[in-house]
Short mmCIF file of C-alpha atoms in Angstrom, two decimals:
data_model
loop_
_atom_site.label_atom_id
_atom_site.label_comp_id
_atom_site.label_asym_id
_atom_site.label_seq_id
_atom_site.Cartn_x
_atom_site.Cartn_y
_atom_site.Cartn_z
CA MET F 5 91.01 125.36 137.97
CA GLU F 6 91.73 121.80 136.69
CA THR F 7 94.04 119.86 138.95
CA LYS F 8 97.40 118.14 137.32
CA LYS F 9 99.25 115.11 138.64
CA LEU F 10 102.94 115.70 139.81
CA THR F 11 105.13 113.42 137.28
CA THR F 12 108.33 113.01 136.17
CA ALA F 13 109.41 114.11 132.69
CA SER F 14 108.28 110.82 131.18
CA GLY F 15 104.79 111.12 132.74
CA ILE F 16 104.99 108.98 135.74
CA PRO F 17 103.04 110.38 138.67
CA TYR F 18 104.46 110.41 142.24
CA THR F 19 103.49 111.64 145.66
CA SER F 20 104.25 114.82 147.56
CA HIS F 21 106.24 112.41 149.88
CA VAL F 22 108.42 111.47 147.46
CA ASN F 23 108.80 114.89 146.05
CA GLU F 24 109.89 116.47 149.09
CA ASN F 25 112.21 113.29 150.49
CA SER F 26 115.08 111.40 149.21
CA MET F 27 115.07 107.59 149.61
CA THR F 28 117.67 106.63 152.22
CA ALA F 29 118.44 103.49 154.49
CA GLY F 30 116.63 104.18 157.66
CA PRO F 31 115.61 107.61 158.71
CA ARG F 32 118.91 108.99 158.99
CA GLY F 33 120.58 106.61 156.41
CA PRO F 34 122.85 106.97 153.57
CA VAL F 35 120.85 107.92 150.12
CA LEU F 36 119.70 104.93 147.89
CA ILE F 37 120.77 105.12 143.90
CA GLN F 38 117.45 103.98 143.11
CA ASP F 39 115.71 107.14 143.86
CA PHE F 40 115.25 107.99 140.20
CA ILE F 41 112.96 110.98 141.20
CA LEU F 42 116.30 112.25 143.15
CA HIS F 43 118.46 111.61 139.82
CA GLU F 44 115.86 113.48 137.34
CA LYS F 45 115.67 116.36 139.54
CA MET F 46 119.26 116.89 140.04
CA ALA F 47 120.81 115.77 136.61
CA HIS F 48 117.96 118.44 134.90
CA PHE F 49 118.89 120.94 137.35
CA ASN F 50 122.56 120.65 136.46
CA ARG F 51 121.79 121.25 133.26
CA GLU F 52 119.42 124.31 133.04
CA ARG F 53 121.91 126.14 131.98
CA ILE F 54 123.12 125.70 128.48
CA PRO F 55 126.40 127.35 127.29
CA GLU F 56 125.91 131.20 126.97
CA ARG F 57 126.56 132.69 124.00
CA VAL F 58 130.35 133.68 123.48
CA VAL F 59 129.20 137.09 122.24
CA HIS F 60 125.93 138.50 122.87
CA ALA F 61 125.11 136.52 126.09
CA LYS F 62 123.18 139.16 127.85
CA GLY F 63 119.62 139.85 126.00
CA SER F 64 116.48 140.47 126.05
CA GLY F 65 113.56 139.98 123.56
CA ALA F 66 109.95 140.21 122.36
CA TYR F 67 107.53 139.27 119.45
CA GLY F 68 105.88 141.65 117.05
CA THR F 69 105.30 142.56 113.51
CA PHE F 70 106.54 144.26 110.52
CA THR F 71 104.33 146.53 108.42
CA VAL F 72 105.52 147.59 104.48
CA THR F 73 104.78 151.01 104.40
CA ASN F 74 106.49 151.61 100.62
CA ASP F 75 107.05 149.75 97.73
CA ILE F 76 110.89 148.86 97.10
CA THR F 77 110.09 145.90 94.75
CA ALA F 78 112.10 147.57 92.09
CA TYR F 79 115.16 146.57 94.18
CA THR F 80 114.13 142.88 95.75
CA LYS F 81 111.47 140.20 94.52
CA ALA F 82 111.40 139.17 98.42
CA LYS F 83 108.18 138.25 99.37
CA VAL F 84 107.86 139.83 102.57
CA PHE F 85 108.36 143.26 101.09
CA ASP F 86 106.08 142.36 98.09
CA THR F 87 102.94 144.44 99.03
CA ILE F 88 102.16 147.79 101.11
CA GLY F 89 100.31 147.26 104.11
CA LYS F 90 101.73 143.48 104.38
CA GLN F 91 102.54 142.51 107.78
CA THR F 92 104.88 139.73 109.10
CA ARG F 93 105.81 138.37 112.38
CA ILE F 94 108.96 138.87 113.85
CA PHE F 95 111.26 138.08 116.89
CA MET F 96 113.82 140.84 118.04
CA ARG F 97 116.51 140.31 120.60
CA PHE F 98 118.84 143.29 122.01
CA SER F 99 121.97 142.63 123.97
CA LEU F 100 125.42 143.31 124.91
CA VAL F 101 128.20 142.38 122.79
CA ALA F 102 131.17 141.58 125.20
CA GLY F 103 128.95 141.36 128.34
CA GLU F 104 128.30 138.05 130.17
CA LYS F 105 124.77 136.60 130.99
CA GLY F 106 125.09 138.24 134.13
CA SER F 107 126.34 141.66 133.08
CA ALA F 108 124.47 145.08 133.81
CA ASP F 109 122.62 146.44 131.02
CA THR F 110 124.38 149.72 131.30
CA GLU F 111 127.82 148.53 130.81
CA ARG F 112 129.59 150.69 127.97
CA ASP F 113 129.43 148.30 124.84
CA PRO F 114 127.89 148.29 121.32
CA HIS F 115 124.17 146.64 121.74
CA GLY F 116 123.10 143.79 119.52
CA PHE F 117 120.09 144.43 117.41
CA ALA F 118 118.77 140.90 115.63
CA ILE F 119 115.60 140.36 113.87
CA LYS F 120 113.87 137.43 112.68
CA PHE F 121 111.34 137.38 110.20
CA TYR F 122 108.95 134.45 110.12
CA THR F 123 108.19 134.70 106.34
CA GLU F 124 106.54 132.18 103.70
CA ASP F 125 109.86 131.42 101.76
CA GLY F 126 111.69 130.94 105.11
CA ASN F 127 113.05 132.68 108.02
CA LEU F 128 114.89 135.93 107.27
CA ASP F 129 117.80 137.13 110.47
CA ILE F 130 119.06 140.17 110.55
CA VAL F 131 121.95 140.25 112.84
CA GLY F 132 123.31 143.87 113.65
CA ASN F 133 124.28 146.30 116.30
CA ASN F 134 123.26 149.70 117.70
CA THR F 135 126.15 151.06 115.31
CA PRO F 136 126.15 151.33 111.54
CA VAL F 137 129.89 149.98 111.39
CA PHE F 138 132.02 147.41 113.49
CA PHE F 139 135.57 147.23 115.09
CA LEU F 140 137.09 145.05 112.37
CA LYS F 141 136.81 144.50 108.39
CA ASP F 142 138.34 140.75 108.34
CA PRO F 143 136.84 137.73 110.53
CA LYS F 144 140.22 136.21 111.44
CA LYS F 145 140.52 138.74 113.96
CA PHE F 146 137.34 138.41 115.74
CA SER F 147 138.21 135.63 118.51
CA ASP F 148 141.41 138.02 118.80
CA PHE F 149 139.37 141.05 119.32
CA ILE F 150 136.79 139.48 121.58
CA HIS F 151 139.24 137.88 123.95
CA THR F 152 140.31 141.45 124.63
CA GLN F 153 136.90 142.54 125.84
CA LYS F 154 136.55 139.22 127.79
CA ARG F 155 138.64 137.95 130.83
CA ASP F 156 142.31 138.21 131.48
CA PRO F 157 143.47 134.61 131.57
CA TYR F 158 146.00 135.36 134.19
CA THR F 159 143.49 137.55 136.56
CA ASN F 160 140.43 136.28 135.33
CA CYS F 161 139.11 140.26 135.69
CA LYS F 162 138.36 142.58 132.47
CA ASN F 163 141.62 144.17 131.67
CA PRO F 164 141.71 147.48 129.97
CA THR F 165 145.38 147.29 129.35
CA MET F 166 144.90 144.54 126.78
CA THR F 167 141.89 146.41 125.64
CA TRP F 168 143.47 149.26 124.47
CA ASP F 169 146.35 147.44 123.04
CA PHE F 170 144.43 145.99 120.84
CA PHE F 171 142.64 149.02 119.61
CA SER F 172 145.72 151.14 119.56
CA LEU F 173 147.63 148.04 117.28
CA ASN F 174 144.60 147.92 115.09
CA PRO F 175 143.46 151.61 114.04
CA GLU F 176 140.84 150.11 111.62
CA THR F 177 139.00 149.67 115.16
CA LEU F 178 138.96 153.54 115.45
CA HIS F 179 135.46 154.59 114.17
CA GLN F 180 133.62 151.90 116.22
CA VAL F 181 135.76 152.90 119.34
CA LEU F 182 134.78 156.67 119.14
CA ILE F 183 130.89 155.57 118.69
CA VAL F 184 131.20 153.27 121.53
CA MET F 185 132.99 155.83 123.54
CA SER F 186 130.21 158.17 122.73
CA ASP F 187 127.07 159.02 124.21
CA ARG F 188 125.49 155.85 122.30
CA GLY F 189 127.94 153.43 123.90
CA THR F 190 125.44 153.42 127.02
CA PRO F 191 121.76 153.61 125.72
CA TYR F 192 118.92 154.31 127.84
CA GLY F 193 117.51 150.69 127.37
CA HIS F 194 116.71 148.81 124.25
CA ARG F 195 113.78 151.19 123.26
CA HIS F 196 115.84 154.35 122.65
CA MET F 197 118.52 153.42 120.38
CA HIS F 198 118.86 152.92 116.68
CA GLY F 199 119.95 149.29 115.12
CA PHE F 200 121.79 148.51 112.04
CA GLY F 201 122.51 145.34 109.82
CA SER F 202 125.94 146.99 109.37
CA HIS F 203 127.10 144.41 106.81
CA THR F 204 126.49 145.18 103.08
CA TYR F 205 124.06 142.87 101.63
CA SER F 206 122.47 142.58 97.95
CA PHE F 207 118.71 143.00 97.15
CA ILE F 208 117.97 141.08 93.57
CA ASN F 209 114.77 141.76 91.71
CA ALA F 210 112.23 140.30 89.41
CA ASN F 211 114.45 140.90 86.48
CA ASN F 212 117.49 139.44 88.13
CA GLU F 213 119.15 142.69 88.67
CA ARG F 214 121.64 143.01 91.82
CA VAL F 215 122.18 146.17 93.94
CA TRP F 216 123.84 146.64 97.26
CA VAL F 217 122.02 147.48 100.53
CA LYS F 218 122.41 148.43 104.03
CA TYR F 219 119.63 148.35 106.96
CA HIS F 220 118.75 150.89 109.00
CA PHE F 221 116.35 150.93 112.02
CA LEU F 222 115.55 154.07 113.45
CA THR F 223 113.76 154.25 117.05
CA MET F 224 110.40 155.97 117.18
CA GLN F 225 110.71 156.61 120.95
CA GLY F 226 113.69 158.94 119.87
CA ILE F 227 117.50 158.66 120.97
CA LYS F 228 118.01 158.68 124.79
CA ASN F 229 121.25 157.71 126.35
CA PHE F 230 122.92 157.65 130.11
CA ASN F 231 126.02 159.62 130.62
CA ASN F 232 129.03 157.50 131.88
CA GLU F 233 128.47 158.72 135.43
CA GLU F 234 124.13 157.50 135.03
CA ALA F 235 125.43 154.54 133.73
CA GLN F 236 127.57 153.64 136.25
CA GLN F 237 124.97 154.37 138.95
CA MET F 238 122.34 152.17 137.22
CA ARG F 239 124.56 149.22 136.97
CA GLY F 240 124.44 148.96 140.78
CA GLU F 241 120.91 149.94 141.16
CA ASN F 242 119.32 148.02 138.58
CA PRO F 243 121.79 145.99 136.45
CA ASP F 244 118.83 144.61 134.39
CA PHE F 245 117.52 147.92 133.64
CA ALA F 246 117.00 147.44 129.84
CA GLN F 247 115.10 144.25 130.42
CA GLN F 248 112.78 145.40 132.82
CA ASP F 249 112.20 148.98 130.72
CA LEU F 250 111.39 146.56 127.75
CA ILE F 251 109.23 143.94 129.29
CA SER F 252 107.15 146.73 131.33
CA ALA F 253 106.90 148.92 128.03
CA ILE F 254 105.16 146.38 126.29
CA ASP F 255 103.20 144.84 129.16
CA ARG F 256 101.50 148.39 129.58
CA GLY F 257 100.50 148.80 125.84
CA ASP F 258 103.41 151.26 125.06
CA PHE F 259 104.77 149.03 122.15
CA PRO F 260 108.23 149.95 120.91
CA LYS F 261 108.87 150.79 117.38
CA TRP F 262 111.25 151.62 114.67
CA LYS F 263 111.10 152.95 111.30
CA PHE F 264 113.17 150.35 108.67
CA LYS F 265 115.17 152.05 105.92
CA ILE F 266 117.83 150.85 103.72
CA GLN F 267 120.64 152.49 101.68
CA VAL F 268 120.72 151.13 97.91
CA MET F 269 124.12 151.48 96.13
CA THR F 270 124.04 149.94 92.38
CA GLU F 271 127.10 147.56 91.04
CA SER F 272 128.56 150.34 88.89
CA GLU F 273 128.75 152.74 91.86
CA ALA F 274 130.64 150.40 94.09
CA LYS F 275 133.45 149.73 91.49
CA THR F 276 133.91 153.52 91.41
CA TYR F 277 133.35 154.89 95.08
CA HIS F 278 136.11 156.40 97.00
CA ILE F 279 135.45 153.93 99.92
CA ASN F 280 135.20 150.29 99.68
CA PRO F 281 131.41 149.55 100.26
CA PHE F 282 132.18 146.03 101.63
CA ASP F 283 134.43 147.52 104.43
CA LEU F 284 132.53 146.73 107.86
CA THR F 285 134.38 149.48 109.41
CA LYS F 286 133.06 152.27 107.12
CA ALA F 287 129.80 153.78 106.74
CA TRP F 288 127.95 154.59 103.60
CA PRO F 289 127.79 158.80 103.81
CA HIS F 290 123.63 159.39 103.50
CA GLN F 291 124.33 162.79 101.00
CA ASP F 292 125.72 159.92 98.54
CA PHE F 293 123.35 156.99 99.36
CA PRO F 294 119.91 158.45 100.98
CA LEU F 295 117.74 156.48 103.60
CA ILE F 296 115.11 154.91 101.62
CA ASP F 297 111.90 154.02 103.59
CA VAL F 298 110.52 150.53 103.49
CA GLY F 299 107.94 149.73 106.62
CA THR F 300 107.66 149.54 110.32
CA LEU F 301 108.81 147.40 113.21
CA GLU F 302 106.50 146.99 116.32
CA LEU F 303 106.97 144.91 119.22
CA ASN F 304 103.78 144.04 121.06
CA GLU F 305 104.39 140.58 122.66
CA ASN F 306 106.51 139.82 125.38
CA ALA F 307 107.39 135.76 125.62
CA ASP F 308 105.65 134.17 127.91
CA ASN F 309 109.05 132.23 128.91
CA TYR F 310 112.46 134.09 129.00
CA PHE F 311 114.44 130.59 128.68
CA ALA F 312 112.04 128.97 125.83
CA HIS F 313 111.89 132.21 123.51
CA VAL F 314 114.70 134.72 124.39
CA GLU F 315 117.74 132.58 125.61
CA GLN F 316 117.03 129.81 122.96
CA SER F 317 116.70 132.21 120.16
CA ALA F 318 119.01 131.81 117.39
CA PHE F 319 120.04 134.13 114.57
CA ALA F 320 122.66 134.17 111.55
CA PRO F 321 123.32 136.52 108.96
CA ALA F 322 123.20 133.22 106.68
CA ARG F 323 119.44 133.02 106.89
CA ILE F 324 118.25 134.51 103.83
CA VAL F 325 115.60 134.41 101.59
CA ASN F 326 114.73 134.53 97.93
CA GLY F 327 115.44 138.36 96.81
CA ILE F 328 118.33 138.99 99.32
CA GLY F 329 122.04 137.79 98.79
CA PHE F 330 125.20 138.46 100.47
CA SER F 331 128.25 140.92 99.36
CA PRO F 332 131.48 140.57 99.28
CA ASP F 333 132.23 141.79 103.19
CA LYS F 334 134.68 139.55 104.22
CA MET F 335 133.27 139.88 107.81
CA LEU F 336 129.81 138.94 106.30
CA GLN F 337 131.28 135.87 104.65
CA GLY F 338 132.96 134.80 108.23
CA ARG F 339 130.08 135.50 110.06
CA ILE F 340 127.80 133.35 107.19
CA LEU F 341 129.87 130.46 108.80
CA SER F 342 130.54 130.58 112.23
CA TYR F 343 126.99 131.96 113.53
CA PRO F 344 125.07 128.93 112.56
CA ASP F 345 127.78 126.85 113.77
CA ALA F 346 128.13 128.47 117.11
CA GLN F 347 124.29 127.67 117.28
CA ARG F 348 124.73 124.00 116.55
CA TYR F 349 127.34 123.90 119.21
CA ARG F 350 124.97 126.01 121.98
CA LEU F 351 121.47 124.31 121.26
CA GLY F 352 122.46 121.39 119.18
CA ALA F 353 122.05 120.36 115.62
CA ASN F 354 118.55 120.75 115.52
CA TYR F 355 118.24 124.14 116.96
CA GLU F 356 115.96 125.46 114.27
CA GLN F 357 113.26 122.87 115.61
CA ILE F 358 113.19 124.95 118.75
CA PRO F 359 109.47 127.04 118.49
CA VAL F 360 111.33 130.31 118.31
CA ASN F 361 113.84 129.33 115.70
CA ARG F 362 111.46 127.33 113.48
CA CYS F 363 109.79 128.63 110.24
CA PRO F 364 106.11 128.48 110.76
CA PHE F 365 106.13 127.52 106.97
CA MET F 366 106.69 123.99 104.98
CA VAL F 367 110.08 122.93 105.74
CA ASN F 368 111.12 120.17 103.82
CA ASN F 369 114.81 118.26 103.81
CA TYR F 370 116.86 115.26 104.19
CA GLU F 371 118.63 116.01 107.57
CA ARG F 372 118.22 113.41 110.00
CA ASP F 373 118.85 112.06 113.45
CA GLY F 374 121.18 114.23 116.04
CA GLN F 375 120.70 115.33 119.36
CA MET F 376 116.99 116.83 120.18
CA ARG F 377 115.39 115.58 117.32
CA VAL F 378 111.58 116.49 118.45
CA ASP F 379 109.58 116.41 115.08
CA GLY F 380 109.58 112.49 114.59
CA ASN F 381 112.66 112.50 112.43
CA GLN F 382 110.34 112.60 109.19
CA GLY F 383 109.12 109.10 109.86
CA GLY F 384 110.06 106.50 107.47
CA ALA F 385 110.45 109.16 104.62
CA PRO F 386 113.69 108.53 102.48
CA ASN F 387 116.60 110.34 104.01
CA TYR F 388 118.67 110.60 100.27
CA ALA F 389 118.02 112.44 97.21
CA PRO F 390 117.28 112.26 94.42
CA ASN F 391 114.82 109.17 95.49
CA SER F 392 111.97 107.85 93.68
CA PHE F 393 109.34 107.87 96.29
CA ASP F 394 108.75 111.47 97.57
CA ASN F 395 107.87 114.67 95.42
CA ILE F 396 109.91 117.42 96.78
CA ILE F 397 111.34 119.22 94.27
CA THR F 398 113.64 122.02 93.87
CA ASP F 399 112.34 125.26 92.14
CA SER F 400 114.50 127.26 89.74
CA SER F 401 112.64 130.51 90.32
CA TYR F 402 114.64 131.05 93.58
CA GLY F 403 118.10 131.35 92.15
CA GLU F 404 120.15 134.21 91.77
CA PRO F 405 122.20 135.97 89.17
CA ALA F 406 125.82 134.90 88.92
CA LEU F 407 128.23 137.24 90.86
CA PRO F 408 130.98 138.49 88.56
CA LEU F 409 134.47 138.13 90.34
CA ASP F 410 137.53 140.14 89.60
CA ASN F 411 140.24 138.37 87.71
CA SER F 412 142.59 138.19 91.06
CA VAL F 413 144.94 135.76 92.34
CA ALA F 414 144.01 133.83 95.25
CA ASP F 415 146.06 134.89 98.35
CA TRP F 416 146.10 136.36 101.96
CA TYR F 417 145.70 140.37 100.93
CA ASP F 418 146.60 142.82 103.43
CA ARG F 419 143.40 144.04 104.57
CA ASN F 420 145.10 147.66 105.08
CA ALA F 421 146.74 147.85 102.11
CA GLU F 422 147.50 151.46 100.18
CA GLY F 423 143.55 152.51 99.38
CA GLU F 424 142.01 150.38 102.37
CA ASN F 425 143.86 152.27 105.16
CA ASP F 426 142.06 155.37 105.68
CA HIS F 427 140.77 154.63 109.25
CA TYR F 428 140.39 158.26 110.40
CA SER F 429 138.70 160.37 107.79
CA GLN F 430 134.97 158.93 109.17
CA PRO F 431 135.79 158.95 112.84
CA GLY F 432 137.27 162.44 112.47
CA ASN F 433 133.93 163.53 110.47
CA LEU F 434 131.63 161.83 113.58
CA PHE F 435 133.42 164.11 115.78
CA ARG F 436 132.98 167.33 114.12
CA LEU F 437 129.57 166.58 113.79
CA MET F 438 129.00 166.56 117.59
CA ASP F 439 127.74 169.17 119.61
CA GLU F 440 130.34 170.66 122.05
CA GLN F 441 128.23 169.18 125.03
CA ALA F 442 128.70 165.84 123.17
CA LYS F 443 132.45 166.26 122.49
CA GLU F 444 133.21 167.04 126.28
CA ARG F 445 131.11 163.54 127.24
CA LEU F 446 133.17 161.62 124.71
CA ILE F 447 136.48 163.17 125.77
CA HIS F 448 135.53 162.38 129.18
CA ASN F 449 134.79 158.67 128.39
CA ILE F 450 137.66 158.06 126.45
CA VAL F 451 139.95 159.58 129.23
CA THR F 452 138.05 157.73 132.13
CA ALA F 453 138.40 154.25 129.70
CA MET F 454 142.28 155.06 129.43
CA SER F 455 143.07 155.71 132.32
CA GLY F 456 142.66 151.96 133.24
CA ILE F 457 145.43 151.06 131.46
CA THR F 458 148.22 149.75 133.51
CA GLY F 459 151.72 147.91 133.46
CA PRO F 460 155.08 148.42 131.98
CA LYS F 461 153.58 149.22 128.54
CA ARG F 462 151.23 151.91 129.45
CA GLU F 463 153.32 155.02 128.11
CA GLU F 464 153.70 153.01 124.96
CA ILE F 465 149.84 152.01 124.63
CA ILE F 466 148.61 155.23 125.22
CA ASN F 467 151.07 157.08 123.18
CA ARG F 468 149.79 154.81 120.40
CA GLN F 469 146.23 155.10 120.57
CA ILE F 470 146.63 159.04 121.29
CA CYS F 471 148.43 158.97 118.01
CA HIS F 472 145.15 157.86 116.63
CA TRP F 473 142.90 160.32 117.90
CA PHE F 474 145.47 162.94 116.71
CA ARG F 475 144.92 161.43 113.20
CA ALA F 476 141.40 161.39 113.44
CA ASP F 477 140.87 164.92 114.59
CA MET F 478 143.95 167.40 116.10
CA ASN F 479 141.44 169.00 118.92
CA LEU F 480 140.47 165.46 119.65
CA GLY F 481 144.04 164.22 120.07
CA MET F 482 145.03 167.45 122.20
CA ALA F 483 141.86 166.85 124.85
CA VAL F 484 142.80 163.24 125.41
CA ALA F 485 146.25 163.88 125.91
CA LYS F 486 145.41 166.90 128.49
CA GLY F 487 143.14 164.18 130.06
CA LEU F 488 146.03 161.99 130.49
CA ASN F 489 148.39 164.12 131.51
CA VAL F 490 150.31 163.68 128.39
CA ASP F 491 152.90 165.95 126.82
CA VAL F 492 152.57 165.65 123.27
CA SER F 493 154.37 168.95 122.45
CA HIS F 494 157.24 166.85 121.07
CA LYS F 495 155.68 163.84 119.92
CA ILE F 496 153.49 165.28 117.42
CA SER F 497 154.75 163.64 113.85
#
C-alpha cells in the first residue's frame, strides 16, 4: 500500500511528535499560541457538526437507479420519463420528521421520504413522507406545529400536553394524526414503508397541456410495522435500527425497491371535484383517480461516507425540471421558499456544489462568491447578463403554459372556511377500512399518547380532542373516551 504523508489541510507535512504533543513552554509549561497544528485540529473539531435540520434531522440514505417501465409521455415531457427502460441515477434519504439527530429510528412520527433524480435537465427533487397527507394545509402554521413536536421552552423536555393542545385546536390535523397513531407511525425500518410526494404537482406534456399529479412510491419489500411496545423496546435496544437495516441490506445485495406510480387529475376535474385537490390534509380517492405505473426505484449503493452524502444532502420541492410544475397547493407554495432557504442557512449559499447535491450535467449561471465556493468561482467569466462576451443563452422550449387564476381579491382567507372545513370524513373512512386488530392498536396508541397530557388544562384538551375522534367515527370516539376514563354520556352534542 502506498504511504501518504500526514499534512495540515493546506498540505503542510508534520511529524508524529507534533501530532501527538502540544507545544509548551518547557515540559510542564503552558501551551504556546503558535502551535497552529493544535489550533487547526481543535477548530476543525469544533465545527464538525453543521447545524442539524430543524425537521428531518435523523436520517439515512443511499444511491440507486430509477427505471422507467411505463409510458407517461401523454402527461409530461420531462426527459426523465421519456423512454421505457431509461435509467436515471438517484439519491434517496429517509428520516424522522420531529426527531432530533440523536433520536431513535422507531419513535412514533411521520417518516420523511425524499428522492433526488440526477436528470439531464437538472436535478429533480421529490420531498415527501410515508403518508399521503400532512397535518396542515397552510404554511403559516408550520413553525407553530413543529414547535409543539420539539422541546418545551420551560422544561426542555418533549411535552404531550402542548402536542395535543395544538392538535385539538386545529382539527385539520386529524387525518394525519390518525395515520401517525396507527401502525404506519412506527414502520419496521425504511425498506418496509410506502412513500408519497404528498403535495399536488403539475405535469405538462409536449403540447403544453397541464394535468395535476400526486406521487406514490409503494414498497416492494411489503409493508411491515412495529407495534407500539415493539417500537419502544427497539428504542432501547438499537436506536439506529432503521439505519443499520438499510445499510446492511444494500451491503448484502438485497437491494430495496419501490414501485413509482402517479395519480392524474385534469384541470376541468379539479374545478368541480368535491374536495379541494390542493389541500394537503386530503387524499385523492383511488377509485376516482387510479394509480398509474411509472417505473421502479432501486437502492443499490451505500454512501462511502455518511456525512459527505447523507448529512449534506439537501432536498427542496422547488427543484423541478421541464415538464413538471407546481400547483396552488398552499403548503407546497410555502415550501418552495422555505426549503432552499433552510439549506442555504445550514450548508451555505453554495450548497448545490456539494457532490451529493451537484447536478452532474451542465450548469451555467451568474451566481458568484459566497461561503465555501469550491468550483473556481467561474474564473474571469462575466458575472452579469446580458453581456457581449459569453455564449450562455436561454431556451424558450423550457417554458410552461400560463396558469389561469381565479378573479379573486387578495386577502388572508380562512383556510377552514365553509367548504374547506370537512376534517372528519377521510379520517373516519380510513378508520372504518382498518381490520379489528388494526383498530385496536390504533386506539391503544391514541390512548397511550393522550395519557401523557397533564396540567390544569388536561380535561379541556382531552375533551376537545375526543370530540374530534367522535366526529370522525362514533366507535372511535367511544373507544378513546373509554380508554381515558372519560364519561361522555352528557358531553356528546
